Protein backbone atom coordinates (compact mmCIF):
# COMPACT_ATOMS: atom_id res chain seq x y z
CA UNK A 1 0.00 0.00 0.00
CA UNK A 2 2.61 2.49 -1.00
CA UNK A 3 0.21 4.55 -3.09
CA UNK A 4 -0.62 8.02 -1.86
CA UNK A 5 -3.92 8.22 0.03
CA UNK A 6 -4.10 4.52 0.88
CA UNK A 7 -3.93 5.23 4.62
CA UNK A 8 -7.40 6.74 4.48
CA UNK A 9 -8.67 3.82 2.42
CA UNK A 10 -7.51 1.33 5.05
CA UNK A 11 -9.83 2.93 7.58
CA UNK A 12 -12.74 3.22 5.17
CA UNK A 13 -12.69 0.03 3.08
CA UNK A 14 -13.74 -3.03 5.12
CA UNK A 15 -11.82 -5.50 2.96
CA UNK A 16 -8.57 -3.58 3.50
CA UNK A 17 -9.12 -3.35 7.24
CA UNK A 18 -9.75 -7.08 7.50
CA UNK A 19 -6.80 -8.01 5.29
CA UNK A 20 -4.27 -5.80 7.08
CA UNK A 21 -5.48 -6.93 10.50
CA UNK A 22 -4.94 -10.54 9.37
CA UNK A 23 -1.39 -9.70 8.23
CA UNK A 24 -0.54 -8.09 11.55
CA UNK A 25 -2.09 -10.94 13.58
CA UNK A 26 0.09 -13.46 11.73
CA UNK A 27 3.27 -11.93 13.15
CA UNK A 28 2.21 -10.05 16.28
CA UNK A 29 3.17 -11.44 19.66
CA UNK A 30 1.07 -8.91 21.54
CA UNK A 31 -2.63 -8.06 21.35
CA UNK A 32 -3.60 -6.18 18.20
CA UNK A 33 -5.73 -3.07 18.62
CA UNK A 34 -7.21 -1.46 15.53
CA UNK A 35 -7.65 2.31 15.58
CA UNK A 36 -10.88 3.30 13.90
CA UNK A 37 -11.20 6.56 12.02
CA UNK A 38 -14.05 8.92 12.89
CA UNK A 39 -14.15 9.97 9.22
CA UNK A 40 -16.63 7.35 8.12
CA UNK A 41 -20.41 7.19 7.91
CA UNK A 42 -20.90 3.91 9.80
CA UNK A 43 -18.02 2.90 12.07
CA UNK A 44 -19.67 -0.47 12.73
CA UNK A 45 -18.78 -1.73 9.23
CA UNK A 46 -15.04 -1.26 9.77
CA UNK A 47 -15.34 -2.58 13.34
CA UNK A 48 -16.80 -5.84 12.08
CA UNK A 49 -14.14 -6.14 9.38
CA UNK A 50 -11.36 -5.70 11.94
CA UNK A 51 -13.00 -8.32 14.15
CA UNK A 52 -13.14 -10.74 11.20
CA UNK A 53 -9.44 -10.08 10.69
CA UNK A 54 -8.75 -11.15 14.27
CA UNK A 55 -8.43 -7.84 16.10
CA UNK A 56 -8.15 -8.24 19.85
CA UNK A 57 -9.65 -4.83 20.44
CA UNK A 58 -10.73 -1.58 18.87
CA UNK A 59 -10.05 2.03 19.68
CA UNK A 60 -11.89 5.08 18.42
CA UNK A 61 -10.12 8.27 19.40
CA UNK A 62 -10.87 11.72 18.09
CA UNK A 63 -7.78 13.93 18.09
CA UNK A 64 -8.17 17.41 19.48
CA UNK A 65 -5.80 20.29 19.02
CA UNK A 66 -4.57 21.26 22.48
CA UNK A 67 -4.22 24.89 23.38
CA UNK A 68 -1.03 25.34 25.35
CA UNK A 69 -1.57 29.08 25.76
CA UNK A 70 1.70 29.82 24.00
CA UNK A 71 3.71 28.02 26.69
CA UNK A 72 5.41 25.37 24.61
CA UNK A 73 6.87 22.67 26.83
CA UNK A 74 4.95 23.77 29.92
CA UNK A 75 2.07 21.33 29.92
CA UNK A 76 0.79 20.08 33.26
CA UNK A 77 -1.67 17.28 33.82
CA UNK A 78 -4.78 18.27 35.70
CA UNK A 79 -7.17 15.90 37.46
Coordinates of N, CA, C and O in Angstrom, one line a residue, residues 37-78:
X37 N -11.1 5.2 12.4 CA -11.2 6.6 12.0 C -12.6 7.1 12.3 O -13.6 6.4 12.0
X38 N -12.7 8.3 12.7 CA -14.0 8.9 12.9 C -14.6 9.5 11.6 O -15.7 9.9 11.5
X39 N -13.8 9.4 10.5 CA -14.2 10.0 9.2 C -14.8 8.9 8.3 O -14.4 8.7 7.2
X40 N -15.9 8.4 8.9 CA -16.6 7.3 8.1 C -18.1 7.4 8.5 O -18.4 7.8 9.7
X41 N -19.0 7.1 7.6 CA -20.4 7.2 7.9 C -20.9 6.2 9.0 O -21.6 6.6 9.9
X42 N -20.5 4.9 8.9 CA -20.9 3.9 9.8 C -19.7 3.1 10.3 O -19.2 2.3 9.6
X43 N -19.2 3.5 11.5 CA -18.0 2.9 12.1 C -18.2 1.4 12.3 O -17.2 0.7 12.4
X44 N -19.4 0.9 12.4 CA -19.7 -0.5 12.7 C -19.2 -1.4 11.6 O -18.7 -2.5 11.9
X45 N -19.2 -0.9 10.4 CA -18.8 -1.7 9.2 C -17.3 -2.1 9.3 O -16.9 -3.2 9.2
X46 N -16.5 -1.0 9.6 CA -15.0 -1.3 9.8 C -14.7 -2.1 11.0 O -13.8 -2.9 11.1
X47 N -15.5 -1.8 12.1 CA -15.3 -2.6 13.3 C -15.5 -4.1 13.1 O -14.7 -4.9 13.6
X48 N -16.5 -4.4 12.4 CA -16.8 -5.8 12.1 C -15.7 -6.4 11.2 O -15.3 -7.6 11.4
X49 N -15.2 -5.7 10.3 CA -14.1 -6.1 9.4 C -12.9 -6.4 10.2 O -12.2 -7.4 10.0
X50 N -12.5 -5.5 11.1 CA -11.4 -5.7 11.9 C -11.5 -6.9 12.8 O -10.6 -7.7 13.0
X51 N -12.7 -7.1 13.3 CA -13.0 -8.3 14.2 C -12.8 -9.6 13.3 O -12.2 -10.6 13.8
X52 N -13.3 -9.6 12.1 CA -13.1 -10.7 11.2 C -11.7 -11.0 11.0 O -11.2 -12.2 10.8
X53 N -10.9 -9.9 10.9 CA -9.4 -10.1 10.7 C -8.7 -10.6 11.9 O -7.5 -10.9 11.8
X54 N -9.4 -10.6 13.1 CA -8.7 -11.2 14.3 C -8.3 -10.1 15.3 O -7.6 -10.4 16.2
X55 N -8.8 -8.9 15.1 CA -8.4 -7.8 16.1 C -8.8 -8.2 17.5 O -9.9 -8.8 17.8
X56 N -7.9 -8.0 18.4 CA -8.1 -8.2 19.9 C -9.0 -7.1 20.5 O -9.6 -7.3 21.6
X57 N -8.9 -6.0 19.9 CA -9.6 -4.8 20.4 C -9.7 -3.7 19.4 O -9.0 -3.7 18.4
X58 N -10.6 -2.7 19.7 CA -10.7 -1.6 18.9 C -10.6 -0.3 19.7 O -10.8 -0.3 20.9
X59 N -10.1 0.7 19.0 CA -10.0 2.0 19.7 C -10.6 3.1 18.7 O -10.4 3.0 17.5
X60 N -11.3 4.0 19.2 CA -11.9 5.1 18.4 C -11.6 6.4 19.1 O -12.3 6.8 20.1
X61 N -10.6 7.1 18.7 CA -10.1 8.3 19.4 C -10.2 9.4 18.4 O -9.7 9.4 17.3
X62 N -10.8 10.5 18.9 CA -10.9 11.7 18.1 C -9.8 12.6 18.6 O -9.7 12.9 19.8
X63 N -8.9 13.0 17.7 CA -7.8 13.9 18.1 C -8.3 15.4 18.2 O -9.1 15.8 17.4
X64 N -7.8 16.0 19.3 CA -8.2 17.4 19.5 C -6.9 18.2 19.5 O -5.9 17.8 20.1
X65 N -6.9 19.4 18.9 CA -5.8 20.3 19.0 C -5.8 20.9 20.4 O -6.8 21.4 20.9
X66 N -4.7 20.7 21.1 CA -4.6 21.3 22.5 C -4.1 22.7 22.4 O -3.2 23.1 21.6
X67 N -4.6 23.5 23.3 CA -4.2 24.9 23.4 C -3.3 25.0 24.6 O -3.7 24.9 25.7
X68 N -2.0 25.2 24.3 CA -1.0 25.3 25.4 C -0.9 26.8 25.8 O 0.0 27.1 26.6
X69 N -1.7 27.7 25.3 CA -1.6 29.1 25.8 C -0.2 29.7 25.4 O 0.2 30.6 26.1
X70 N 0.4 29.2 24.4 CA 1.7 29.8 24.0 C 2.9 29.4 24.9 O 4.0 29.9 24.7
X71 N 2.7 28.5 25.8 CA 3.7 28.0 26.7 C 4.2 26.7 26.3 O 4.1 25.7 26.9
X72 N 4.9 26.6 25.1 CA 5.4 25.4 24.6 C 6.3 24.7 25.6 O 7.2 25.3 26.2
X73 N 6.1 23.4 25.9 CA 6.9 22.7 26.8 C 6.4 22.8 28.3 O 7.1 22.2 29.2
X74 N 5.4 23.6 28.6 CA 4.9 23.8 29.9 C 3.5 23.2 30.1 O 2.6 23.9 30.4
X75 N 3.4 22.0 29.8 CA 2.1 21.3 29.9 C 2.0 20.6 31.2 O 2.9 19.8 31.6
X76 N 1.0 20.8 32.0 CA 0.8 20.1 33.3 C -0.5 19.3 33.2 O -1.5 19.8 32.8
X77 N -0.5 18.1 33.7 CA -1.7 17.3 33.8 C -2.6 17.8 34.9 O -2.1 18.2 36.0
X78 N -3.8 17.8 34.7 CA -4.8 18.3 35.7 C -5.8 17.2 35.9 O -6.2 16.5 35.0

